[in-house]
PDB file of C-alpha atoms in Angstrom:
ATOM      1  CA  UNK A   1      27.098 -19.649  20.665  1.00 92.00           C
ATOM      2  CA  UNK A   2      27.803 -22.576  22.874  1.00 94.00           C
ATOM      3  CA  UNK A   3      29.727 -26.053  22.200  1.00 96.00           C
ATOM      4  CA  UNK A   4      28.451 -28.726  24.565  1.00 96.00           C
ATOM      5  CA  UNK A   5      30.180 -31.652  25.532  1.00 96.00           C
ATOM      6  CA  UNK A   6      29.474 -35.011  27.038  1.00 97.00           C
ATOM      7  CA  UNK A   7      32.526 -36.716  29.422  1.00 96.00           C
ATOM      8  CA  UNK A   8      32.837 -40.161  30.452  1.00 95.00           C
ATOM      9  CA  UNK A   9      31.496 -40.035  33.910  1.00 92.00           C
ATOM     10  CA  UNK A  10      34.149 -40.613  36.096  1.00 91.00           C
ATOM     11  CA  UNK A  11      35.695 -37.335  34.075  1.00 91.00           C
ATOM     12  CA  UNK A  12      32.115 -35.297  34.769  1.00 93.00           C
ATOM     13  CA  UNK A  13      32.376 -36.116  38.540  1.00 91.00           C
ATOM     14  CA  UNK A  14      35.924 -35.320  39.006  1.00 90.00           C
ATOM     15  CA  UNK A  15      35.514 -31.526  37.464  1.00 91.00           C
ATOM     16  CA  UNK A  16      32.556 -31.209  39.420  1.00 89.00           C
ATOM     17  CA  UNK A  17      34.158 -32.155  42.454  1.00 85.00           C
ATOM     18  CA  UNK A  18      36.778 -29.769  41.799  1.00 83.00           C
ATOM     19  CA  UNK A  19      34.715 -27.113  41.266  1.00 79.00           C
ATOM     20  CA  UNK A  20      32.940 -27.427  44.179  1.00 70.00           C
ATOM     21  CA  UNK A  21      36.334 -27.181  46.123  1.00 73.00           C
ATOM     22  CA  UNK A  22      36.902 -30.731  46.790  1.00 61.00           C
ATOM     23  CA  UNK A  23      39.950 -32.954  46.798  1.00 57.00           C
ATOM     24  CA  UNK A  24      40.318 -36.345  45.070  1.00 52.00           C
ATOM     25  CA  UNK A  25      42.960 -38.443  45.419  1.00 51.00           C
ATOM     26  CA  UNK A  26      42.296 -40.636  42.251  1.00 49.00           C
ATOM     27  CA  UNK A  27      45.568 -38.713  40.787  1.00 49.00           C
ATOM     28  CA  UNK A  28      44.847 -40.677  37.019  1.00 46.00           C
ATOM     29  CA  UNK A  29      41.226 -39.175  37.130  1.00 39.00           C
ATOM     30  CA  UNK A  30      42.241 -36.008  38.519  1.00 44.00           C
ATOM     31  CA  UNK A  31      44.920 -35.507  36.054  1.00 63.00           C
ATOM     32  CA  UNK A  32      42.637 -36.551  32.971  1.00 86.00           C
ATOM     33  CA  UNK A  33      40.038 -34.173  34.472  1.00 88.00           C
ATOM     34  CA  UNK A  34      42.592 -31.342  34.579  1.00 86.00           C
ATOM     35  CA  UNK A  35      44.557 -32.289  31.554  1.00 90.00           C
ATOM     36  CA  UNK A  36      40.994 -31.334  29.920  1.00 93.00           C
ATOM     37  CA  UNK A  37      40.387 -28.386  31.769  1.00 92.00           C
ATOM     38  CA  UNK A  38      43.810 -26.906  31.493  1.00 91.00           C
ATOM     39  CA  UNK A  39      43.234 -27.421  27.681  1.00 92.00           C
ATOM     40  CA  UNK A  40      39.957 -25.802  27.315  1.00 94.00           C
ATOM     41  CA  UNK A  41      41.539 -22.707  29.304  1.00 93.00           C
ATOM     42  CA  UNK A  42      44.576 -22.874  26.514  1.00 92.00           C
ATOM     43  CA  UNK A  43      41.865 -21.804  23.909  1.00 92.00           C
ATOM     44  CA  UNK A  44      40.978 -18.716  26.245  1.00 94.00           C
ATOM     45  CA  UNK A  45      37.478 -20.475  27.066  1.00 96.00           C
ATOM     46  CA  UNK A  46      36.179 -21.844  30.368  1.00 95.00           C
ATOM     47  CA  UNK A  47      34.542 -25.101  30.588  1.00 94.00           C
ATOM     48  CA  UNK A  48      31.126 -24.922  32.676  1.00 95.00           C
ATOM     49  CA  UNK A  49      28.937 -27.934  34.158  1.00 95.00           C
ATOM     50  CA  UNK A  50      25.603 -28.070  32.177  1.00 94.00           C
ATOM     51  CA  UNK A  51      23.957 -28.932  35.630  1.00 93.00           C
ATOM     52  CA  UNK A  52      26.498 -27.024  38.554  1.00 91.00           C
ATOM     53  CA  UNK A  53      27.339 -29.777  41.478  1.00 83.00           C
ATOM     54  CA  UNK A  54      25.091 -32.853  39.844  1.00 86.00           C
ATOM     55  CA  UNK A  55      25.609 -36.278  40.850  1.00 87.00           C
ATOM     56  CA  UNK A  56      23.262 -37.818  38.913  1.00 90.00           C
ATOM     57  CA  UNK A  57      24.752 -40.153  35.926  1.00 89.00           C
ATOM     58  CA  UNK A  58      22.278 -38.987  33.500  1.00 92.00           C
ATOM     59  CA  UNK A  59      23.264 -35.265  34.382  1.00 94.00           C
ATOM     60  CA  UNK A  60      26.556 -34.992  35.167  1.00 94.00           C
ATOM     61  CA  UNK A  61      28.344 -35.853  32.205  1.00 96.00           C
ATOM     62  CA  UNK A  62      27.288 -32.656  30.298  1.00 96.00           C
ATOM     63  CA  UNK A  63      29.590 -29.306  30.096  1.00 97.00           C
ATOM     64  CA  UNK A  64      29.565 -26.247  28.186  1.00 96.00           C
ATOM     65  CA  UNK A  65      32.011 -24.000  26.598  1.00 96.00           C
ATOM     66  CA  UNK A  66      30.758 -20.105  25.403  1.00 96.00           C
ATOM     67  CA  UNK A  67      32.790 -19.588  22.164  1.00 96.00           C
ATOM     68  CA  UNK A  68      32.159 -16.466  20.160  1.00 95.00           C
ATOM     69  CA  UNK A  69      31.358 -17.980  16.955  1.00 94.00           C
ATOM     70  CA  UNK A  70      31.385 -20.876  14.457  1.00 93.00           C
ATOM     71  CA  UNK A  71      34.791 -20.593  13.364  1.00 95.00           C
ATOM     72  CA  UNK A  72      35.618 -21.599  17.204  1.00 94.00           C
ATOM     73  CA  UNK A  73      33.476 -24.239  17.694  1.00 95.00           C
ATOM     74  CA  UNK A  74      34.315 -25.941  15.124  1.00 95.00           C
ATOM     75  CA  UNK A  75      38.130 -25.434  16.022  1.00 95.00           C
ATOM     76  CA  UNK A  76      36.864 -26.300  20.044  1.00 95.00           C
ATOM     77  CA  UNK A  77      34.547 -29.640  18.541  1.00 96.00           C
ATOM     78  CA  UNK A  78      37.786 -30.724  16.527  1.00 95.00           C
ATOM     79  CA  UNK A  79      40.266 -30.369  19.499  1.00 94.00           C
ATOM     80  CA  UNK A  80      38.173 -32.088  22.284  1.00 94.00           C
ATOM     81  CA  UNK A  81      36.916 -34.836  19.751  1.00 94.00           C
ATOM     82  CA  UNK A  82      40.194 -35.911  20.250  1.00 94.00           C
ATOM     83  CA  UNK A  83      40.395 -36.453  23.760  1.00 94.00           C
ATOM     84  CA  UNK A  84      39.641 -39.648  24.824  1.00 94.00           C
ATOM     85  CA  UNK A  85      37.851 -38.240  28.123  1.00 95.00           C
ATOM     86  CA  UNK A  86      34.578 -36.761  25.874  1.00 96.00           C
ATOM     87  CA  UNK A  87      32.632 -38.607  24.485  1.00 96.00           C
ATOM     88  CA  UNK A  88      30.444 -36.164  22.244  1.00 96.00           C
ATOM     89  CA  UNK A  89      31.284 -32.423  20.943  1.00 96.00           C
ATOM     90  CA  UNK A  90      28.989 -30.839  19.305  1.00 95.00           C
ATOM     91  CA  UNK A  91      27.178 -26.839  19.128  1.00 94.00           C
ATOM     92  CA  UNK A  92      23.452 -26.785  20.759  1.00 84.00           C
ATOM     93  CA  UNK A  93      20.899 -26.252  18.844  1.00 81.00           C
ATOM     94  CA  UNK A  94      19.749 -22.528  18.952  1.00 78.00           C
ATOM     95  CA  UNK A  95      16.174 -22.449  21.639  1.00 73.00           C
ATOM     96  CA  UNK A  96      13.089 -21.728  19.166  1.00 66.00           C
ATOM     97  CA  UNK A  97       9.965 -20.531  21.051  1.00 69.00           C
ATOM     98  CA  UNK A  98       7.183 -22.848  22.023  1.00 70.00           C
TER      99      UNK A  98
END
């Protein structure tokens, strides 16, 4: 089960930045970035970039978290709602075949 999340972009572009290694010295971004990452990681999840090292503005801004079921999404959803750095929480939709 996955809970996907949408970021305001300058958020988006600063974890992808750091995942890719690089250094920003926009500390206020950097820390709002990291303040969310550090409290994804406090749940014992990992956030992960929808589309790994995207730019684009239409891309970017989406992230998923692998939680083991609905009782932790919906405890994951209800945390990160809160954060003013996402924008949308919510669990995708399970893939039906064509």
């Amino acid at each position: 089960m996955r809970v996907e999340i949408q970021l305001q972009s300058d958020a988006a572009l600063e974890l992808h930045h750091q995942q890719a290694g690089e250094n920003n010295n926009d500390s206020k971004t950097l820390s709002g970035a990291s303040q969310l990452k550090n409290e994804v990681q406090q749940l014992g999840l990992t956030l992960e970039p929808v589309h790994p090292g995207q730019t684009h503005p239409l891309l970017a801004p989406y992230f998923t978290i692998e939680v083991p079921d609905s009782q932790t999404a919906a405890k994951v959803i209800e945390q990160l709602s809160k954060n003013k750095l996402v924008e949308s929480a919510y669990i995708r939709p399970e893939q039906s075949p064509p």
